[in-house]
PDB file of C-alpha atoms in Angstrom:
ATOM      1  CA  MET A 147      84.386 102.645  87.828  1.00  0.00           C
ATOM      2  CA  LYS A 148      83.962 101.017  91.041  1.00  0.00           C
ATOM      3  CA  ARG A 149      84.005  97.205  89.282  1.00  0.00           C
ATOM      4  CA  ILE A 150      87.178  98.308  87.671  1.00  0.00           C
ATOM      5  CA  VAL A 151      88.653  99.484  91.036  1.00  0.00           C
ATOM      6  CA  ALA A 152      87.233  96.273  92.688  1.00  0.00           C
ATOM      7  CA  LYS A 153      88.995  94.073  89.932  1.00  0.00           C
ATOM      8  CA  LEU A 154      91.973  95.849  90.195  1.00  0.00           C
ATOM      9  CA  HIS A 155      92.106  95.326  94.076  1.00  0.00           C
ATOM     10  CA  ASP A 156      91.659  91.846  92.979  1.00  0.00           C
ATOM     11  CA  PHE A 157      95.068  91.763  90.967  1.00  0.00           C
ATOM     12  CA  ASN A 158      96.860  93.318  93.474  1.00  0.00           C
ATOM     13  CA  GLU A 159      95.539  90.855  96.057  1.00  0.00           C
ATOM     14  CA  LEU A 160      96.266  87.844  93.621  1.00  0.00           C
ATOM     15  CA  VAL A 161     100.150  88.827  93.018  1.00  0.00           C
ATOM     16  CA  MET A 162     101.015  90.729  95.938  1.00  0.00           C
ATOM     17  CA  PHE A 163     102.619  93.877  94.380  1.00  0.00           C
ATOM     18  CA  GLN A 164     103.973  94.695  97.652  1.00  0.00           C
ATOM     19  CA  HIS A 165     106.232  91.871  97.807  1.00  0.00           C
ATOM     20  CA  SER A 166     108.098  93.081  95.010  1.00  0.00           C
ATOM     21  CA  ILE A 167     110.564  94.308  97.223  1.00  0.00           C
ATOM     22  CA  PHE A 168     111.902  91.818  97.945  1.00  0.00           C
ATOM     23  CA  SER A 169     113.232  91.010  93.681  1.00  0.00           C
ATOM     24  CA  LEU A 170     113.893  94.822  93.256  1.00  0.00           C
ATOM     25  CA  PRO A 171     116.298  96.316  95.837  1.00  0.00           C
ATOM     26  CA  PHE A 172     118.616  93.495  94.422  1.00  0.00           C
ATOM     27  CA  ILE A 173     118.293  94.118  90.692  1.00  0.00           C
ATOM     28  CA  PHE A 174     119.248  97.737  91.346  1.00  0.00           C
ATOM     29  CA  ILE A 175     122.007  96.876  93.544  1.00  0.00           C
ATOM     30  CA  ALA A 176     123.818  94.965  90.490  1.00  0.00           C
ATOM     31  CA  MET A 177     123.039  97.629  87.990  1.00  0.00           C
ATOM     32  CA  ILE A 178     124.573 100.098  90.157  1.00  0.00           C
ATOM     33  CA  VAL A 179     127.295  97.900  91.115  1.00  0.00           C
ATOM     34  CA  ALA A 180     127.776  97.164  87.219  1.00  0.00           C
ATOM     35  CA  ALA A 181     127.681 100.740  86.030  1.00  0.00           C
ATOM     36  CA  GLY A 182     129.782 102.161  88.930  1.00  0.00           C
ATOM     37  CA  GLY A 183     126.984 104.632  89.629  1.00  0.00           C
ATOM     38  CA  TRP A 184     123.644 105.966  88.492  1.00  0.00           C
ATOM     39  CA  PHE A 185     122.854 103.688  84.908  1.00  0.00           C
ATOM     40  CA  GLY A 186     120.192 106.306  83.801  1.00  0.00           C
ATOM     41  CA  PHE A 187     116.506 106.619  83.603  1.00  0.00           C
ATOM     42  CA  SER A 188     115.879 104.826  80.537  1.00  0.00           C
ATOM     43  CA  LEU A 189     117.825 101.373  82.642  1.00  0.00           C
ATOM     44  CA  LEU A 190     115.269 102.248  85.416  1.00  0.00           C
ATOM     45  CA  LEU A 191     111.917 102.161  83.747  1.00  0.00           C
ATOM     46  CA  LEU A 192     112.787  99.176  81.732  1.00  0.00           C
ATOM     47  CA  GLY A 193     114.360  97.434  84.476  1.00  0.00           C
ATOM     48  CA  ILE A 194     110.713  97.855  86.928  1.00  0.00           C
ATOM     49  CA  LEU A 195     108.661  97.416  83.963  1.00  0.00           C
ATOM     50  CA  ALA A 196     111.142  93.993  83.002  1.00  0.00           C
ATOM     51  CA  ALA A 197     111.141  92.645  87.376  1.00  0.00           C
ATOM     52  CA  ILE A 198     106.991  93.691  87.439  1.00  0.00           C
ATOM     53  CA  SER A 199     105.900  91.900  84.813  1.00  0.00           C
ATOM     54  CA  ALA A 200     108.494  88.866  85.873  1.00  0.00           C
ATOM     55  CA  ARG A 201     107.307  88.591  88.997  1.00  0.00           C
ATOM     56  CA  ASN A 202     103.671  88.998  87.698  1.00  0.00           C
ATOM     57  CA  PHE A 203     103.942  86.263  85.143  1.00  0.00           C
ATOM     58  CA  ALA A 204     105.322  83.487  88.025  1.00  0.00           C
ATOM     59  CA  MET A 205     102.981  85.067  90.846  1.00  0.00           C
ATOM     60  CA  GLY A 206      99.880  84.376  87.651  1.00  0.00           C
ATOM     61  CA  VAL A 207     101.118  81.133  86.974  1.00  0.00           C
ATOM     62  CA  ASN A 208     101.809  79.939  91.015  1.00  0.00           C
ATOM     63  CA  ARG A 209      97.977  81.068  91.526  1.00  0.00           C
ATOM     64  CA  TYR A 210      96.609  79.813  88.289  1.00  0.00           C
ATOM     65  CA  ALA A 211      98.563  76.139  89.389  1.00  0.00           C
ATOM     66  CA  ASP A 212      97.434  76.113  92.928  1.00  0.00           C
ATOM     67  CA  ARG A 213      93.548  77.362  92.508  1.00  0.00           C
ATOM     68  CA  ASP A 214      92.484  73.755  93.643  1.00  0.00           C
ATOM     69  CA  ILE A 215      95.059  73.732  96.472  1.00  0.00           C
ATOM     70  CA  ASP A 216      94.240  77.008  97.495  1.00  0.00           C
ATOM     71  CA  ALA A 217      90.059  76.792  98.002  1.00  0.00           C
ATOM     72  CA  LEU A 218      91.714  73.554  99.906  1.00  0.00           C
ATOM     73  CA  ASN A 219      94.086  75.864 102.637  1.00  0.00           C
ATOM     74  CA  PRO A 220      92.485  77.775 105.677  1.00  0.00           C
ATOM     75  CA  ARG A 221      95.395  80.167 104.773  1.00  0.00           C
ATOM     76  CA  THR A 222      94.424  80.448 101.224  1.00  0.00           C
ATOM     77  CA  GLN A 223      90.824  80.197 100.856  1.00  0.00           C
ATOM     78  CA  GLU A 224      89.978  83.910 100.620  1.00  0.00           C
ATOM     79  CA  ARG A 225      92.618  84.601  97.815  1.00  0.00           C
ATOM     80  CA  PRO A 226      91.050  85.742  94.509  1.00  0.00           C
ATOM     81  CA  ASN A 227      92.034  82.276  92.683  1.00  0.00           C
ATOM     82  CA  ALA A 228      90.664  80.910  95.437  1.00  0.00           C
ATOM     83  CA  ASP A 229      87.240  82.144  96.218  1.00  0.00           C
ATOM     84  CA  GLY A 230      86.214  82.572  92.762  1.00  0.00           C
ATOM     85  CA  ARG A 231      86.907  86.199  92.457  1.00  0.00           C
ATOM     86  CA  LEU A 232      89.073  85.657  89.542  1.00  0.00           C
ATOM     87  CA  ASP A 233      88.393  82.460  87.267  1.00  0.00           C
ATOM     88  CA  SER A 234      91.282  80.507  85.629  1.00  0.00           C
ATOM     89  CA  THR A 235      90.975  81.438  82.035  1.00  0.00           C
ATOM     90  CA  THR A 236      91.503  85.669  83.085  1.00  0.00           C
ATOM     91  CA  ILE A 237      94.401  84.816  85.702  1.00  0.00           C
ATOM     92  CA  LEU A 238      95.898  82.604  82.929  1.00  0.00           C
ATOM     93  CA  LEU A 239      95.346  85.965  80.389  1.00  0.00           C
ATOM     94  CA  PHE A 240      96.916  87.707  83.102  1.00  0.00           C
ATOM     95  CA  SER A 241     100.254  85.956  82.982  1.00  0.00           C
ATOM     96  CA  VAL A 242     100.437  85.214  79.093  1.00  0.00           C
ATOM     97  CA  VAL A 243      99.495  89.394  78.864  1.00  0.00           C
ATOM     98  CA  ASN A 244     102.750  90.333  81.357  1.00  0.00           C
ATOM     99  CA  ALA A 245     104.694  87.109  79.560  1.00  0.00           C
ATOM    100  CA  LEU A 246     104.823  89.141  76.680  1.00  0.00           C
ATOM    101  CA  VAL A 247     105.570  92.181  78.134  1.00  0.00           C
ATOM    102  CA  PHE A 248     108.319  90.897  79.810  1.00  0.00           C
ATOM    103  CA  ILE A 249     109.914  89.323  76.312  1.00  0.00           C
ATOM    104  CA  ILE A 250     109.169  92.978  75.096  1.00  0.00           C
ATOM    105  CA  VAL A 251     111.243  94.893  77.425  1.00  0.00           C
ATOM    106  CA  ALA A 252     114.061  92.467  77.323  1.00  0.00           C
ATOM    107  CA  TYR A 253     114.136  93.175  73.747  1.00  0.00           C
ATOM    108  CA  LEU A 254     114.151  96.969  74.266  1.00  0.00           C
ATOM    109  CA  ILE A 255     116.823  95.964  77.212  1.00  0.00           C
ATOM    110  CA  ASN A 256     119.308  94.568  74.906  1.00  0.00           C
ATOM    111  CA  ASP A 257     120.445  91.520  72.640  1.00  0.00           C
ATOM    112  CA  LEU A 258     121.448  89.037  75.741  1.00  0.00           C
ATOM    113  CA  ALA A 259     118.229  90.384  78.006  1.00  0.00           C
ATOM    114  CA  PHE A 260     115.937  89.198  74.897  1.00  0.00           C
ATOM    115  CA  MET A 261     117.997  85.744  74.327  1.00  0.00           C
ATOM    116  CA  LEU A 262     117.242  84.722  77.880  1.00  0.00           C
ATOM    117  CA  ALA A 263     113.928  86.159  78.197  1.00  0.00           C
ATOM    118  CA  ILE A 264     112.033  82.838  77.495  1.00  0.00           C
ATOM    119  CA  PRO A 265     114.239  80.868  79.569  1.00  0.00           C
ATOM    120  CA  VAL A 266     114.281  83.319  82.843  1.00  0.00           C
ATOM    121  CA  LEU A 267     109.991  82.964  82.371  1.00  0.00           C
ATOM    122  CA  ALA A 268     110.857  78.928  82.371  1.00  0.00           C
ATOM    123  CA  VAL A 269     112.190  78.684  85.734  1.00  0.00           C
ATOM    124  CA  LEU A 270     110.101  81.332  87.265  1.00  0.00           C
ATOM    125  CA  GLY A 271     107.103  79.445  85.954  1.00  0.00           C
ATOM    126  CA  SER A 272     108.383  75.993  87.500  1.00  0.00           C
ATOM    127  CA  TYR A 273     108.034  76.581  91.065  1.00  0.00           C
ATOM    128  CA  SER A 274     104.666  76.197  91.272  1.00  0.00           C
ATOM    129  CA  TYR A 275     104.655  72.227  89.958  1.00  0.00           C
ATOM    130  CA  PHE A 276     107.758  71.430  92.172  1.00  0.00           C
ATOM    131  CA  LYS A 277     106.031  70.838  94.741  1.00  0.00           C
ATOM    132  CA  ARG A 278     103.709  68.535  93.681  1.00  0.00           C
ATOM    133  CA  PHE A 279     106.687  66.114  93.554  1.00  0.00           C
ATOM    134  CA  SER A 280     110.246  67.405  95.369  1.00  0.00           C
ATOM    135  CA  GLU A 281     110.891  69.610  98.009  1.00  0.00           C
ATOM    136  CA  LEU A 282     113.583  71.355  96.120  1.00  0.00           C
ATOM    137  CA  ALA A 283     110.611  73.855  95.739  1.00  0.00           C
ATOM    138  CA  HIS A 284     112.193  76.104  97.817  1.00  0.00           C
ATOM    139  CA  VAL A 285     115.838  76.500  95.981  1.00  0.00           C
ATOM    140  CA  VAL A 286     113.073  76.506  92.552  1.00  0.00           C
ATOM    141  CA  LEU A 287     111.714  79.510  94.490  1.00  0.00           C
ATOM    142  CA  GLY A 288     115.464  80.868  95.111  1.00  0.00           C
ATOM    143  CA  ILE A 289     116.516  80.520  92.047  1.00  0.00           C
ATOM    144  CA  SER A 290     113.466  81.895  90.314  1.00  0.00           C
ATOM    145  CA  LEU A 291     114.363  85.564  92.472  1.00  0.00           C
ATOM    146  CA  GLY A 292     118.042  85.099  92.115  1.00  0.00           C
ATOM    147  CA  LEU A 293     118.456  85.611  88.771  1.00  0.00           C
ATOM    148  CA  ALA A 294     116.852  89.397  89.840  1.00  0.00           C
ATOM    149  CA  PRO A 295     120.387  90.438  90.423  1.00  0.00           C
ATOM    150  CA  LEU A 296     122.047  88.472  86.951  1.00  0.00           C
ATOM    151  CA  ALA A 297     119.409  90.623  84.905  1.00  0.00           C
ATOM    152  CA  GLY A 298     119.880  93.539  86.762  1.00  0.00           C
ATOM    153  CA  VAL A 299     124.261  92.909  85.496  1.00  0.00           C
ATOM    154  CA  VAL A 300     122.846  92.415  82.031  1.00  0.00           C
ATOM    155  CA  ALA A 301     120.667  94.809  81.618  1.00  0.00           C
ATOM    156  CA  VAL A 302     123.791  97.523  82.292  1.00  0.00           C
ATOM    157  CA  SER A 303     126.910  95.984  80.691  1.00  0.00           C
ATOM    158  CA  GLU A 304     125.189  92.824  78.464  1.00  0.00           C
ATOM    159  CA  SER A 305     127.661  90.096  80.297  1.00  0.00           C
ATOM    160  CA  VAL A 306     127.335  88.097  83.729  1.00  0.00           C
ATOM    161  CA  PRO A 307     130.387  89.003  85.795  1.00  0.00           C
ATOM    162  CA  GLN A 308     131.913  86.729  88.558  1.00  0.00           C
ATOM    163  CA  TRP A 309     130.799  89.143  91.249  1.00  0.00           C
ATOM    164  CA  SER A 310     126.926  88.993  89.859  1.00  0.00           C
ATOM    165  CA  VAL A 311     127.182  85.350  90.329  1.00  0.00           C
ATOM    166  CA  LEU A 312     128.008  85.358  94.339  1.00  0.00           C
ATOM    167  CA  LEU A 313     124.879  87.949  94.556  1.00  0.00           C
ATOM    168  CA  SER A 314     122.639  85.906  92.601  1.00  0.00           C
ATOM    169  CA  LEU A 315     123.900  82.990  95.338  1.00  0.00           C
ATOM    170  CA  GLY A 316     123.603  85.099  98.055  1.00  0.00           C
ATOM    171  CA  VAL A 317     119.716  85.743  96.789  1.00  0.00           C
ATOM    172  CA  LEU A 318     119.367  82.364  96.383  1.00  0.00           C
ATOM    173  CA  PHE A 319     119.598  80.629  99.965  1.00  0.00           C
ATOM    174  CA  TRP A 320     118.203  84.164 101.243  1.00  0.00           C
ATOM    175  CA  VAL A 321     114.753  82.805  99.423  1.00  0.00           C
ATOM    176  CA  ALA A 322     115.016  79.638  99.662  1.00  0.00           C
ATOM    177  CA  GLY A 323     116.436  79.775 103.675  1.00  0.00           C
ATOM    178  CA  PHE A 324     112.729  82.354 104.082  1.00  0.00           C
ATOM    179  CA  ASP A 325     110.933  80.199 102.535  1.00  0.00           C
ATOM    180  CA  LEU A 326     111.845  77.343 104.451  1.00  0.00           C
ATOM    181  CA  LEU A 327     111.058  79.281 107.182  1.00  0.00           C
ATOM    182  CA  TYR A 328     106.843  80.775 106.011  1.00  0.00           C
ATOM    183  CA  SER A 329     106.321  76.755 104.917  1.00  0.00           C
ATOM    184  CA  LEU A 330     106.396  75.853 108.596  1.00  0.00           C
ATOM    185  CA  GLN A 331     103.114  77.209 108.471  1.00  0.00           C
ATOM    186  CA  ASP A 332     101.620  74.110 106.435  1.00  0.00           C
ATOM    187  CA  ILE A 333     103.311  71.154 107.657  1.00  0.00           C
ATOM    188  CA  GLU A 334     100.228  69.171 108.336  1.00  0.00           C
ATOM    189  CA  PHE A 335      98.153  70.497 105.212  1.00  0.00           C
ATOM    190  CA  ASP A 336     101.198  69.543 102.859  1.00  0.00           C
ATOM    191  CA  LYS A 337     101.048  66.111 105.078  1.00  0.00           C
ATOM    192  CA  LEU A 338      97.420  65.604 104.213  1.00  0.00           C
ATOM    193  CA  HIS A 339      97.449  66.565 100.337  1.00  0.00           C
ATOM    194  CA  GLY A 340     100.565  65.056  99.481  1.00  0.00           C
ATOM    195  CA  LEU A 341     102.429  68.324  98.997  1.00  0.00           C
ATOM    196  CA  HIS A 342     106.359  67.975  98.832  1.00  0.00           C
ATOM    197  CA  SER A 343     108.353  70.068 101.109  1.00  0.00           C
ATOM    198  CA  VAL A 344     110.951  70.351 103.859  1.00  0.00           C
ATOM    199  CA  PRO A 345     108.941  70.450 106.845  1.00  0.00           C
ATOM    200  CA  SER A 346     106.501  67.843 105.860  1.00  0.00           C
ATOM    201  CA  VAL A 347     108.914  65.654 104.813  1.00  0.00           C
ATOM    202  CA  TYR A 348     111.631  66.445 107.657  1.00  0.00           C
ATOM    203  CA  GLY A 349     109.951  68.642 110.284  1.00  0.00           C
ATOM    204  CA  PRO A 350     110.290  71.694 111.709  1.00  0.00           C
ATOM    205  CA  LYS A 351     113.461  71.170 113.487  1.00  0.00           C
ATOM    206  CA  ALA A 352     115.144  69.964 110.375  1.00  0.00           C
ATOM    207  CA  THR A 353     113.694  72.822 108.887  1.00  0.00           C
ATOM    208  CA  LEU A 354     114.573  75.286 110.885  1.00  0.00           C
ATOM    209  CA  PHE A 355     118.689  74.118 110.403  1.00  0.00           C
ATOM    210  CA  ILE A 356     118.416  73.706 107.030  1.00  0.00           C
ATOM    211  CA  SER A 357     117.555  76.877 106.870  1.00  0.00           C
ATOM    212  CA  THR A 358     120.687  78.414 109.501  1.00  0.00           C
ATOM    213  CA  LEU A 359     122.649  76.983 106.970  1.00  0.00           C
ATOM    214  CA  PHE A 360     121.209  78.647 103.934  1.00  0.00           C
ATOM    215  CA  HIS A 361     121.362  82.195 105.489  1.00  0.00           C
ATOM    216  CA  LEU A 362     124.395  81.150 106.641  1.00  0.00           C
ATOM    217  CA  ASN A 363     125.518  80.736 103.170  1.00  0.00           C
ATOM    218  CA  THR A 364     123.863  83.766 102.605  1.00  0.00           C
ATOM    219  CA  VAL A 365     126.150  85.990 104.634  1.00  0.00           C
ATOM    220  CA  LEU A 366     128.891  83.889 102.712  1.00  0.00           C
ATOM    221  CA  PHE A 367     128.079  84.596  99.145  1.00  0.00           C
ATOM    222  CA  TRP A 368     127.428  88.539  99.597  1.00  0.00           C
ATOM    223  CA  TRP A 369     130.299  88.356 101.730  1.00  0.00           C
ATOM    224  CA  MET A 370     132.217  87.257  98.545  1.00  0.00           C
ATOM    225  CA  PHE A 371     130.524  89.712  96.552  1.00  0.00           C
ATOM    226  CA  VAL A 372     131.270  92.610  98.131  1.00  0.00           C
ATOM    227  CA  TRP A 373     135.482  91.137  97.963  1.00  0.00           C
ATOM    228  CA  ALA A 374     134.697  89.610  94.761  1.00  0.00           C
ATOM    229  CA  ALA A 375     133.397  93.703  93.335  1.00  0.00           C
ATOM    230  CA  GLU A 376     136.002  95.837  95.291  1.00  0.00           C
ATOM    231  CA  LEU A 377     132.987  97.640  97.069  1.00  0.00           C
ATOM    232  CA  GLY A 378     134.025  99.295  99.861  1.00  0.00           C
ATOM    233  CA  PHE A 379     133.271 100.374 104.059  1.00  0.00           C
ATOM    234  CA  PHE A 380     128.650 100.762 103.365  1.00  0.00           C
ATOM    235  CA  ALA A 381     129.292  97.526 101.159  1.00  0.00           C
ATOM    236  CA  TRP A 382     130.831  95.841 103.998  1.00  0.00           C
ATOM    237  CA  MET A 383     127.963  97.575 106.514  1.00  0.00           C
ATOM    238  CA  ALA A 384     125.067  96.110 103.948  1.00  0.00           C
ATOM    239  CA  VAL A 385     126.763  92.289 104.674  1.00  0.00           C
ATOM    240  CA  ALA A 386     127.205  92.365 108.294  1.00  0.00           C
ATOM    241  CA  ALA A 387     123.160  94.508 108.465  1.00  0.00           C
ATOM    242  CA  SER A 388     122.052  91.559 106.465  1.00  0.00           C
ATOM    243  CA  ALA A 389     123.549  89.056 108.809  1.00  0.00           C
ATOM    244  CA  LEU A 390     121.978  90.693 112.283  1.00  0.00           C
ATOM    245  CA  MET A 391     118.313  91.057 110.558  1.00  0.00           C
ATOM    246  CA  LEU A 392     118.516  87.102 109.182  1.00  0.00           C
ATOM    247  CA  GLY A 393     119.445  86.436 113.012  1.00  0.00           C
ATOM    248  CA  TYR A 394     116.723  88.175 114.387  1.00  0.00           C
ATOM    249  CA  GLU A 395     114.463  86.590 111.826  1.00  0.00           C
ATOM    250  CA  HIS A 396     115.797  83.018 113.032  1.00  0.00           C
ATOM    251  CA  TYR A 397     115.337  84.336 116.797  1.00  0.00           C
ATOM    252  CA  LEU A 398     111.347  85.609 115.792  1.00  0.00           C
ATOM    253  CA  VAL A 399     110.259  81.572 114.227  1.00  0.00           C
ATOM    254  CA  ARG A 400     112.048  79.757 117.020  1.00  0.00           C
ATOM    255  CA  LYS A 401     110.180  81.633 119.667  1.00  0.00           C
ATOM    256  CA  ASP A 402     107.286  81.668 118.442  1.00  0.00           C
ATOM    257  CA  PHE A 403     105.792  80.027 114.959  1.00  0.00           C
ATOM    258  CA  THR A 404     103.073  82.567 115.078  1.00  0.00           C
ATOM    259  CA  LYS A 405     105.554  85.162 114.410  1.00  0.00           C
ATOM    260  CA  ILE A 406     106.371  83.762 110.958  1.00  0.00           C
ATOM    261  CA  ASP A 407     104.453  86.442 108.875  1.00  0.00           C
ATOM    262  CA  ARG A 408     106.689  89.322 110.835  1.00  0.00           C
ATOM    263  CA  ALA A 409     109.472  87.565 109.740  1.00  0.00           C
ATOM    264  CA  PHE A 410     109.022  86.728 106.557  1.00  0.00           C
ATOM    265  CA  PHE A 411     107.979  89.864 105.235  1.00  0.00           C
ATOM    266  CA  THR A 412     108.720  93.159 107.574  1.00  0.00           C
ATOM    267  CA  VAL A 413     112.324  91.613 108.147  1.00  0.00           C
ATOM    268  CA  ASN A 414     112.687  90.747 104.978  1.00  0.00           C
ATOM    269  CA  GLY A 415     111.566  93.251 102.967  1.00  0.00           C
ATOM    270  CA  TYR A 416     113.731  95.656 104.862  1.00  0.00           C
ATOM    271  CA  LEU A 417     116.609  93.716 104.568  1.00  0.00           C
ATOM    272  CA  GLY A 418     116.808  93.810 101.104  1.00  0.00           C
ATOM    273  CA  ILE A 419     116.199  98.552 101.117  1.00  0.00           C
ATOM    274  CA  VAL A 420     118.939  97.969 103.735  1.00  0.00           C
ATOM    275  CA  PHE A 421     121.093  96.823 101.495  1.00  0.00           C
ATOM    276  CA  LEU A 422     119.948  98.773  98.637  1.00  0.00           C
ATOM    277  CA  VAL A 423     120.381 101.961 100.683  1.00  0.00           C
ATOM    278  CA  LEU A 424     123.844 100.662 101.925  1.00  0.00           C
ATOM    279  CA  ILE A 425     125.323  99.967  98.431  1.00  0.00           C
ATOM    280  CA  ILE A 426     124.538 103.408  96.988  1.00  0.00           C
ATOM    281  CA  LEU A 427     125.970 105.269  99.654  1.00  0.00           C
ATOM    282  CA  ASP A 428     128.874 103.203  98.838  1.00  0.00           C
ATOM    283  CA  GLN A 429     128.646 104.133  95.613  1.00  0.00           C
ATOM    284  CA  TRP A 430     128.001 107.415  96.295  1.00  0.00           C
ATOM    285  CA  VAL A 431     131.134 108.091  98.271  1.00  0.00           C
ATOM    286  CA  ARG A 432     133.989 106.358  96.150  1.00  0.00           C
TER     287      ARG A 432
END
């Protein structure tokens, strides 16, 4: 029993399950807006399964592809893929199983979700390889999480309305922007090992500037989302709260690079939750 618990702990550490908090709120935001409120327990369960299996697949592929790099980086040497607790075959099998779960769940949701399942997996699996030849990897990660709201609206309405595209573009720039900040930790390592990232190619000052531009786009697209979806007061409050939290994130990082973890995990984690709660309130009072 102890071995099973230990292995489950290793898998949890591999994919950092708790970081699902970044994509789940925006899936549910899209589903709530598409349904005009509650979308039902069946779609809630399927949505959670789809989100978790998709993220597990993406993280599994990432850890499989990066096992050699992670073993060299002092920041990542103790990850299960780097220290040998999980071998490459196990990680690959874990990724394949989660891909199959995602495809099955998509089939159970509707025809459009099923048709899009494999293209979505292809995008999710591509991020890990982009940084080996292009600093656009940050944007690819943003696209990967930006697919979450689109998946949510497809699950409910089997369509892709304009407002959902605007919401997704906001998520794209949000994620790409905070990934730029997070990658400031690995500037020297990336340079030494020939990995492509905006900080290693253009430096910290340019990275902070580009991240700021991305997060300004985030606020703009979320403002356009609320307008296009004809939402109310609490939705506008969600956009305002997001702007304040992103501003605080940049303040933390600019003040002290050692605060990157706090900015990345804490601020961004709360941002999604606050946005979701305010959207729920907005639908409740309408």
